[in-house]
Amino acid sequence: MRRRAFLGAAAASLLRGSTPDYEKPLFQLHKVSSTPVKIASIELYRNGSQYFVKSTAGDGAVGISFTKQVEDFIPILRKRVIPFFIGKDARDLESLIDGVYIENYKMAGQAFWCPVAYVEQSLFDLLGKVAKKPVGELLGGVIRKEIPVYMSGSGRELTAEEEVAVYARGAEATGAKAVKFKIGGRMSRNRDAYPGRTEKMMALARKTLGDKFTIYADANGSYDAAKGIEVGKMLQDLGCGFYEEPCPWEEIGETKKVADALTMPVAIGEQDASLWRFQWMIDTRVMDIVQPDLNYNGGFIRAARVARMARAAKMPIVNHNTQTGATAVNLLQFASAIPNIGPYMEFPWRAPQKAESWYSPQFHIRNGVVRAPAGPGLGLEVDPAWLGKARRVDAWPV
């Protein structure tokens, strides 16, 4: 009897399943509406170089999210991701994100998670409009309306002197108090963009911008551990705020060697899209600052889960971000609600941004901050005439 009882309990446990801590629910999206918000359609549209995902509920409510590099992922978006969500209740979005992964787990990676993120972001926009609240409220509540940012977008095509000059102008134009420079050669096996550029640029940046200015460095996987430690100690002596991706992102053992050897914080995570891997890296202190990307990692929900992991370990989250213009709204909504964001969030800047006439508000750095929009959903207002000129993408390639 004892054996039968044991087997019965084991079978019941299997039927119940086991949810990892990192997948446990975070939000209360069913409070958005007392009735189901059925997803009637999800479509990809294009106007010029701009692509956006449009989700429509059965009652006509609409959500829109703008995309990045979706052209590379259209077959996965159309064949694998969109069909899964059709007919479902958008209030179940947390479990739907897990479900679409389970159905397509062998495809997991940036090419899969970006389409999921674009759909998820459009559904958050839809839910926010139904609730008449900004997405930040749906992500736990708005706790900051202005997001302090650091200037990024640095390249390796300019000389050390030219690159520092770009951000000296940027600091003056934006009032930003922090910047990130690209160092090394990008996945370059210890080579610099040209000999001596990194050392010259970082020393000149400190001298030009001053001791009170926060300076970060991003190696994009340029070094092995030994070289990464050598460069890291130079950055440490210059008082850099963090050192991003010193080693190739998949070589986490090498990255941990660098982190263990330095007192300066090491930051990684932009390429990762495995919640288990994030948990393991946090538990083993591979990094000090956690950097998921809101697209590459699958959207708001999964990034918020990573933030929860980091918060439990008393670590900050500083999302990787390469998006400005209309797509910047995602970072701003996320950062408005997540308690443990770092002192500055990433915001690309190379020159003063030109205003666009087809959407509002515009997202400019002023006095070192960018305001998160307060309107419902993602908070973007898009010119109906511009939307009317967009054409649905019904085939691939486009």
Short mmCIF file of C-alpha atoms in Angstrom, two decimals:
data_model
loop_
_atom_site.label_atom_id
_atom_site.label_comp_id
_atom_site.label_asym_id
_atom_site.label_seq_id
_atom_site.Cartn_x
_atom_site.Cartn_y
_atom_site.Cartn_z
CA MET A 1 0.00 0.00 0.00
CA ARG A 2 2.80 2.34 0.83
CA ARG A 3 4.31 1.76 -2.63
CA ARG A 4 0.93 2.45 -4.28
CA ALA A 5 0.49 5.61 -2.24
CA PHE A 6 3.95 6.76 -3.23
CA LEU A 7 3.32 6.12 -6.93
CA GLY A 8 -0.05 7.85 -6.74
CA ALA A 9 1.47 10.91 -5.13
CA ALA A 10 4.23 10.98 -7.74
CA ALA A 11 1.70 10.78 -10.56
CA ALA A 12 -0.38 13.58 -9.05
CA SER A 13 2.76 15.71 -8.77
CA LEU A 14 3.55 15.15 -12.44
CA LEU A 15 0.03 16.16 -13.42
CA ARG A 16 0.29 19.35 -11.37
CA GLY A 17 3.66 20.15 -12.86
CA SER A 18 6.34 22.27 -11.27
CA THR A 19 6.77 25.96 -12.06
CA PRO A 20 10.29 27.37 -11.60
CA ASP A 21 10.48 30.41 -9.35
CA TYR A 22 11.52 32.56 -12.30
CA GLU A 23 8.26 31.76 -14.15
CA LYS A 24 5.90 32.57 -11.27
CA PRO A 25 3.32 35.29 -12.10
CA LEU A 26 4.29 38.89 -11.49
CA PHE A 27 1.33 41.00 -12.56
CA GLN A 28 -2.45 41.13 -12.20
CA LEU A 29 -3.49 41.57 -15.80
CA HIS A 30 -6.99 40.16 -15.20
CA LYS A 31 -7.78 43.41 -13.37
CA VAL A 32 -7.59 45.17 -16.74
CA SER A 33 -11.08 43.97 -17.62
CA SER A 34 -13.84 41.98 -15.92
CA THR A 35 -14.44 40.13 -19.18
CA PRO A 36 -12.03 38.33 -21.54
CA VAL A 37 -10.04 40.42 -23.99
CA LYS A 38 -10.07 37.99 -26.90
CA ILE A 39 -7.34 38.47 -29.51
CA ALA A 40 -9.07 38.58 -32.89
CA SER A 41 -6.11 39.40 -35.13
CA ILE A 42 -2.41 40.21 -35.11
CA GLU A 43 -0.93 41.75 -38.25
CA LEU A 44 2.37 43.18 -39.44
CA TYR A 45 2.26 46.54 -41.24
CA ARG A 46 4.83 48.66 -43.02
CA ASN A 47 5.10 52.36 -43.83
CA GLY A 48 8.40 53.09 -45.54
CA SER A 49 11.17 51.71 -43.34
CA GLN A 50 8.90 51.50 -40.28
CA TYR A 51 7.30 48.17 -39.39
CA PHE A 52 4.73 47.72 -36.66
CA VAL A 53 2.63 44.94 -35.19
CA LYS A 54 -1.08 45.67 -34.80
CA SER A 55 -3.17 43.55 -32.44
CA THR A 56 -6.94 43.83 -32.43
CA ALA A 57 -9.36 42.52 -29.82
CA GLY A 58 -12.83 41.17 -30.57
CA ASP A 59 -14.41 44.39 -29.33
CA GLY A 60 -12.24 46.49 -31.65
CA ALA A 61 -9.58 47.63 -29.15
CA VAL A 62 -6.20 48.02 -30.88
CA GLY A 63 -2.59 47.82 -29.72
CA ILE A 64 0.47 48.79 -31.75
CA SER A 65 4.18 48.13 -31.21
CA PHE A 66 7.05 49.25 -33.41
CA THR A 67 9.74 46.74 -34.27
CA LYS A 68 13.46 46.48 -34.89
CA GLN A 69 14.95 44.33 -37.69
CA VAL A 70 11.69 42.40 -38.04
CA GLU A 71 12.52 41.80 -41.71
CA ASP A 72 14.91 39.05 -40.57
CA PHE A 73 12.21 37.29 -38.54
CA ILE A 74 9.00 37.54 -40.58
CA PRO A 75 8.56 33.80 -41.29
CA ILE A 76 8.84 32.98 -37.58
CA LEU A 77 6.50 35.82 -36.65
CA ARG A 78 3.87 34.75 -39.18
CA LYS A 79 4.15 30.95 -38.94
CA ARG A 80 5.08 30.31 -35.32
CA VAL A 81 4.23 33.24 -33.09
CA ILE A 82 1.08 35.00 -34.34
CA PRO A 83 -1.06 31.83 -34.75
CA PHE A 84 -0.45 30.83 -31.13
CA PHE A 85 -2.00 34.02 -29.75
CA ILE A 86 -5.09 34.24 -31.97
CA GLY A 87 -8.31 33.54 -30.08
CA LYS A 88 -6.63 33.68 -26.67
CA ASP A 89 -7.46 36.04 -23.79
CA ALA A 90 -4.88 38.83 -23.71
CA ARG A 91 -5.27 39.01 -19.92
CA ASP A 92 -3.49 35.63 -19.80
CA LEU A 93 -0.40 37.18 -21.37
CA GLU A 94 2.03 35.91 -18.72
CA SER A 95 1.07 32.28 -19.28
CA LEU A 96 0.82 32.81 -23.05
CA ILE A 97 4.45 33.89 -23.19
CA ASP A 98 5.40 30.60 -21.53
CA GLY A 99 3.06 28.68 -23.80
CA VAL A 100 4.43 30.00 -27.08
CA TYR A 101 7.92 29.05 -25.88
CA ILE A 102 6.86 25.51 -24.95
CA GLU A 103 5.36 25.02 -28.41
CA ASN A 104 8.51 26.31 -30.12
CA TYR A 105 11.30 25.66 -27.61
CA LYS A 106 13.71 24.27 -30.20
CA MET A 107 13.71 27.64 -31.95
CA ALA A 108 14.58 29.66 -28.84
CA GLY A 109 17.01 32.48 -29.48
CA GLN A 110 16.93 36.05 -30.71
CA ALA A 111 15.17 35.15 -33.98
CA PHE A 112 12.30 33.63 -31.98
CA TRP A 113 12.11 35.94 -28.98
CA CYS A 114 12.09 39.18 -30.99
CA PRO A 115 8.81 38.28 -32.76
CA VAL A 116 7.36 37.21 -29.41
CA ALA A 117 8.41 40.57 -27.92
CA TYR A 118 6.79 42.57 -30.73
CA VAL A 119 3.50 40.71 -30.28
CA GLU A 120 3.67 40.96 -26.48
CA GLN A 121 4.39 44.70 -26.62
CA SER A 122 1.43 45.29 -28.94
CA LEU A 123 -0.80 43.33 -26.56
CA PHE A 124 0.43 45.38 -23.61
CA ASP A 125 -0.46 48.50 -25.59
CA LEU A 126 -3.92 47.02 -26.21
CA LEU A 127 -4.43 46.08 -22.54
CA GLY A 128 -3.28 49.50 -21.38
CA LYS A 129 -5.78 51.17 -23.68
CA VAL A 130 -8.56 48.90 -22.41
CA ALA A 131 -7.60 49.78 -18.83
CA LYS A 132 -6.94 53.45 -19.71
CA LYS A 133 -3.57 53.17 -17.98
CA PRO A 134 0.06 53.36 -19.13
CA VAL A 135 1.91 50.07 -19.47
CA GLY A 136 4.04 51.05 -16.48
CA GLU A 137 0.94 50.75 -14.29
CA LEU A 138 0.32 47.23 -15.63
CA LEU A 139 3.95 46.35 -14.82
CA GLY A 140 3.40 46.92 -11.12
CA GLY A 141 2.84 50.67 -10.94
CA VAL A 142 4.66 53.80 -12.10
CA ILE A 143 7.32 54.78 -9.55
CA ARG A 144 9.27 57.27 -11.68
CA LYS A 145 8.14 59.56 -14.49
CA GLU A 146 11.59 60.68 -15.60
CA ILE A 147 14.24 58.14 -16.57
CA PRO A 148 17.90 59.12 -16.04
CA VAL A 149 19.88 57.86 -19.05
CA TYR A 150 23.42 57.40 -20.26
CA MET A 151 24.38 58.21 -23.85
CA SER A 152 25.33 55.18 -25.95
CA GLY A 153 25.60 54.23 -29.62
CA SER A 154 29.35 54.66 -29.72
CA GLY A 155 31.14 53.13 -32.69
CA ARG A 156 34.65 52.08 -33.57
CA GLU A 157 35.02 53.85 -36.90
CA LEU A 158 36.18 57.15 -35.40
CA THR A 159 39.52 57.94 -33.84
CA ALA A 160 39.82 58.12 -30.06
CA GLU A 161 39.83 61.92 -30.22
CA GLU A 162 36.81 62.11 -32.53
CA GLU A 163 34.79 59.71 -30.40
CA VAL A 164 35.41 61.64 -27.20
CA ALA A 165 34.44 64.86 -29.01
CA VAL A 166 31.06 63.34 -29.97
CA TYR A 167 30.15 62.79 -26.35
CA ALA A 168 31.61 66.04 -25.09
CA ARG A 169 29.12 67.68 -27.45
CA GLY A 170 26.45 65.25 -26.28
CA ALA A 171 26.94 66.09 -22.62
CA GLU A 172 26.55 69.77 -23.42
CA ALA A 173 23.49 69.26 -25.64
CA THR A 174 21.58 66.85 -23.39
CA GLY A 175 22.72 67.51 -19.85
CA ALA A 176 23.49 63.79 -19.57
CA LYS A 177 25.81 62.81 -16.75
CA ALA A 178 26.91 59.43 -18.09
CA VAL A 179 28.17 57.86 -21.33
CA LYS A 180 29.29 54.48 -22.64
CA PHE A 181 32.19 54.02 -25.05
CA LYS A 182 32.82 51.05 -27.32
CA ILE A 183 36.27 49.63 -26.68
CA GLY A 184 38.28 46.83 -28.29
CA GLY A 185 37.40 45.54 -31.73
CA ARG A 186 34.10 43.65 -31.22
CA MET A 187 34.50 39.85 -30.94
CA SER A 188 38.05 40.55 -32.09
CA ARG A 189 40.22 38.05 -30.15
CA ASN A 190 42.09 40.76 -28.22
CA ARG A 191 42.57 43.17 -31.13
CA ASP A 192 41.71 46.85 -30.83
CA ALA A 193 40.03 48.88 -33.60
CA TYR A 194 43.56 50.21 -34.07
CA PRO A 195 46.54 49.83 -31.71
CA GLY A 196 46.24 51.92 -28.57
CA ARG A 197 42.78 53.35 -29.33
CA THR A 198 41.06 52.02 -26.22
CA GLU A 199 43.64 53.28 -23.74
CA LYS A 200 43.92 56.69 -25.41
CA MET A 201 40.13 57.14 -25.74
CA MET A 202 39.25 56.20 -22.18
CA ALA A 203 42.00 58.34 -20.63
CA LEU A 204 40.99 61.28 -22.83
CA ALA A 205 37.31 60.77 -21.96
CA ARG A 206 38.07 60.99 -18.27
CA LYS A 207 40.21 64.08 -18.74
CA THR A 208 37.68 65.81 -21.01
CA LEU A 209 34.46 64.95 -19.20
CA GLY A 210 35.83 65.27 -15.68
CA ASP A 211 35.98 63.13 -12.57
CA LYS A 212 32.29 63.56 -11.70
CA PHE A 213 31.05 62.28 -15.06
CA THR A 214 30.06 58.59 -15.14
CA ILE A 215 31.89 56.63 -17.85
CA TYR A 216 31.09 53.06 -18.90
CA ALA A 217 32.92 50.78 -21.36
CA ASP A 218 31.50 48.08 -23.66
CA ALA A 219 33.93 45.57 -25.19
CA ASN A 220 31.34 43.55 -27.15
CA GLY A 221 33.21 40.33 -26.41
CA SER A 222 36.61 41.59 -27.59
CA TYR A 223 38.84 39.78 -25.10
CA ASP A 224 39.79 36.50 -23.50
CA ALA A 225 39.87 36.51 -19.70
CA ALA A 226 43.54 37.48 -19.35
CA LYS A 227 43.29 40.44 -21.71
CA GLY A 228 39.89 41.33 -20.31
CA ILE A 229 41.36 41.58 -16.82
CA GLU A 230 44.27 43.69 -18.09
CA VAL A 231 41.92 46.14 -19.81
CA GLY A 232 39.54 46.04 -16.85
CA LYS A 233 42.24 47.13 -14.43
CA MET A 234 43.03 50.11 -16.67
CA LEU A 235 39.33 51.03 -16.69
CA GLN A 236 39.14 50.50 -12.97
CA ASP A 237 42.02 52.93 -12.41
CA LEU A 238 40.11 55.52 -14.46
CA GLY A 239 37.07 55.14 -12.21
CA CYS A 240 34.76 53.62 -14.82
CA GLY A 241 31.28 52.78 -13.61
CA PHE A 242 30.96 49.37 -15.28
CA TYR A 243 32.66 47.13 -17.84
CA GLU A 244 30.26 45.48 -20.28
CA GLU A 245 30.69 42.13 -22.05
CA PRO A 246 34.50 41.86 -21.75
CA CYS A 247 34.47 38.33 -23.23
CA PRO A 248 32.33 36.68 -25.93
CA TRP A 249 28.86 36.39 -24.42
CA GLU A 250 28.66 32.60 -24.58
CA GLU A 251 32.00 32.21 -22.77
CA ILE A 252 30.53 32.85 -19.34
CA GLY A 253 33.40 31.12 -17.56
CA GLU A 254 35.79 33.66 -19.05
CA THR A 255 33.50 36.52 -18.08
CA LYS A 256 33.32 35.26 -14.50
CA LYS A 257 37.13 35.23 -14.30
CA VAL A 258 37.12 38.90 -15.26
CA ALA A 259 34.37 39.76 -12.77
CA ASP A 260 36.16 37.90 -9.97
CA ALA A 261 39.44 39.71 -10.66
CA LEU A 262 38.02 43.25 -10.59
CA THR A 263 36.39 45.49 -8.01
CA MET A 264 34.67 47.43 -10.82
CA PRO A 265 31.20 46.03 -11.73
CA VAL A 266 30.98 43.78 -14.80
CA ALA A 267 27.75 43.90 -16.85
CA ILE A 268 26.37 41.31 -19.30
CA GLY A 269 23.10 39.83 -20.52
CA GLU A 270 22.03 41.59 -23.72
CA GLN A 271 22.42 38.47 -25.88
CA ASP A 272 20.80 36.06 -23.45
CA ALA A 273 17.27 34.72 -23.76
CA SER A 274 17.19 31.86 -21.24
CA LEU A 275 15.63 32.58 -17.87
CA TRP A 276 17.39 29.55 -16.41
CA ARG A 277 20.72 30.88 -17.66
CA PHE A 278 20.03 34.33 -16.20
CA GLN A 279 19.21 32.72 -12.84
CA TRP A 280 22.40 30.65 -12.94
CA MET A 281 24.56 33.66 -13.86
CA ILE A 282 23.04 35.70 -11.04
CA ASP A 283 23.39 32.88 -8.51
CA THR A 284 27.05 32.31 -9.41
CA ARG A 285 27.83 36.05 -9.71
CA VAL A 286 29.04 35.88 -13.29
CA MET A 287 28.10 39.56 -13.45
CA ASP A 288 27.34 42.43 -11.12
CA ILE A 289 24.87 44.28 -13.39
CA VAL A 290 22.17 42.41 -15.34
CA GLN A 291 21.41 43.59 -18.89
CA PRO A 292 18.54 41.85 -20.70
CA ASP A 293 17.27 43.36 -23.93
CA LEU A 294 13.53 44.01 -24.13
CA ASN A 295 13.37 42.43 -27.59
CA TYR A 296 16.09 39.77 -27.62
CA ASN A 297 14.85 38.36 -24.30
CA GLY A 298 11.18 38.23 -25.33
CA GLY A 299 9.49 41.36 -24.03
CA PHE A 300 8.35 43.10 -20.86
CA ILE A 301 7.29 40.02 -18.92
CA ARG A 302 10.51 38.09 -19.31
CA ALA A 303 12.65 41.17 -18.63
CA ALA A 304 10.61 41.83 -15.48
CA ARG A 305 11.24 38.26 -14.40
CA VAL A 306 14.98 38.80 -14.83
CA ALA A 307 14.65 42.00 -12.81
CA ARG A 308 12.95 40.00 -10.04
CA MET A 309 15.86 37.54 -9.99
CA ALA A 310 18.33 40.41 -9.80
CA ARG A 311 16.35 42.16 -7.09
CA ALA A 312 16.42 39.05 -4.90
CA ALA A 313 20.22 39.06 -5.26
CA LYS A 314 20.39 42.83 -4.56
CA MET A 315 21.66 43.48 -8.09
CA PRO A 316 20.60 46.29 -10.46
CA ILE A 317 19.15 45.78 -13.91
CA VAL A 318 20.32 48.08 -16.71
CA ASN A 319 18.53 47.01 -19.88
CA HIS A 320 20.42 46.87 -23.14
CA ASN A 321 18.78 49.36 -25.50
CA THR A 322 19.57 50.38 -29.06
CA GLN A 323 16.22 52.05 -29.77
CA THR A 324 15.26 55.70 -30.00
CA GLY A 325 12.34 57.42 -31.70
CA ALA A 326 8.98 55.66 -31.42
CA THR A 327 10.54 52.40 -30.25
CA ALA A 328 12.17 54.08 -27.25
CA VAL A 329 8.79 53.96 -25.54
CA ASN A 330 9.37 50.32 -24.52
CA LEU A 331 12.41 51.08 -22.39
CA LEU A 332 10.73 54.12 -20.84
CA GLN A 333 7.59 52.24 -19.80
CA PHE A 334 9.66 49.39 -18.39
CA ALA A 335 12.02 51.65 -16.46
CA SER A 336 9.10 53.68 -15.09
CA ALA A 337 7.92 50.67 -13.09
CA ILE A 338 10.87 48.39 -12.24
CA PRO A 339 12.23 49.13 -8.75
CA ASN A 340 15.84 47.99 -9.19
CA ILE A 341 16.90 49.74 -12.37
CA GLY A 342 20.40 51.21 -12.24
CA PRO A 343 21.24 54.90 -11.84
CA TYR A 344 21.12 55.38 -15.62
CA MET A 345 19.39 53.49 -18.42
CA GLU A 346 20.87 53.15 -21.91
CA PHE A 347 19.73 55.65 -24.56
CA PRO A 348 21.56 56.01 -27.91
CA TRP A 349 22.82 59.48 -28.84
CA ARG A 350 25.20 60.53 -31.62
CA ALA A 351 23.78 63.90 -32.62
CA PRO A 352 20.69 65.98 -31.78
CA GLN A 353 17.60 63.97 -32.68
CA LYS A 354 15.28 65.37 -35.34
CA ALA A 355 11.61 65.56 -34.42
CA GLU A 356 9.26 63.25 -36.31
CA SER A 357 5.84 64.53 -37.34
CA TRP A 358 3.99 61.22 -37.37
CA TYR A 359 4.02 60.38 -33.67
CA SER A 360 4.12 62.08 -30.28
CA PRO A 361 5.50 62.62 -27.73
CA GLN A 362 9.09 62.95 -28.89
CA PHE A 363 11.75 61.35 -26.71
CA HIS A 364 14.70 63.67 -26.21
CA ILE A 365 17.29 63.72 -23.45
CA ARG A 366 16.89 66.92 -21.45
CA ASN A 367 18.80 67.60 -18.24
CA GLY A 368 19.99 64.00 -18.42
CA VAL A 369 16.52 62.41 -18.34
CA VAL A 370 13.81 61.26 -20.75
CA ARG A 371 10.17 61.46 -19.69
CA ALA A 372 8.08 58.31 -19.81
CA PRO A 373 4.76 58.95 -21.60
CA ALA A 374 1.72 58.99 -19.33
CA GLY A 375 -0.96 58.15 -21.92
CA PRO A 376 -2.78 54.80 -22.03
CA GLY A 377 -0.94 51.74 -23.29
CA LEU A 378 2.58 52.44 -24.47
CA GLY A 379 1.65 56.12 -24.53
CA LEU A 380 2.35 56.82 -28.20
CA GLU A 381 -0.07 58.84 -30.29
CA VAL A 382 0.42 57.99 -33.96
CA ASP A 383 -0.99 60.18 -36.72
CA PRO A 384 -4.03 58.36 -38.18
CA ALA A 385 -3.07 59.60 -41.66
CA TRP A 386 0.36 57.97 -41.30
CA LEU A 387 -1.24 54.73 -40.13
CA GLY A 388 -3.63 54.90 -43.08
CA LYS A 389 -0.70 54.88 -45.50
CA ALA A 390 0.76 51.70 -43.99
CA ARG A 391 0.31 48.44 -45.89
CA ARG A 392 -0.14 45.00 -44.39
CA VAL A 393 2.76 42.64 -44.94
CA ASP A 394 1.14 39.50 -46.36
CA ALA A 395 4.16 37.76 -47.81
CA TRP A 396 7.83 37.16 -47.25
CA PRO A 397 10.27 38.33 -48.46
CA VAL A 398 9.12 41.96 -48.56
#
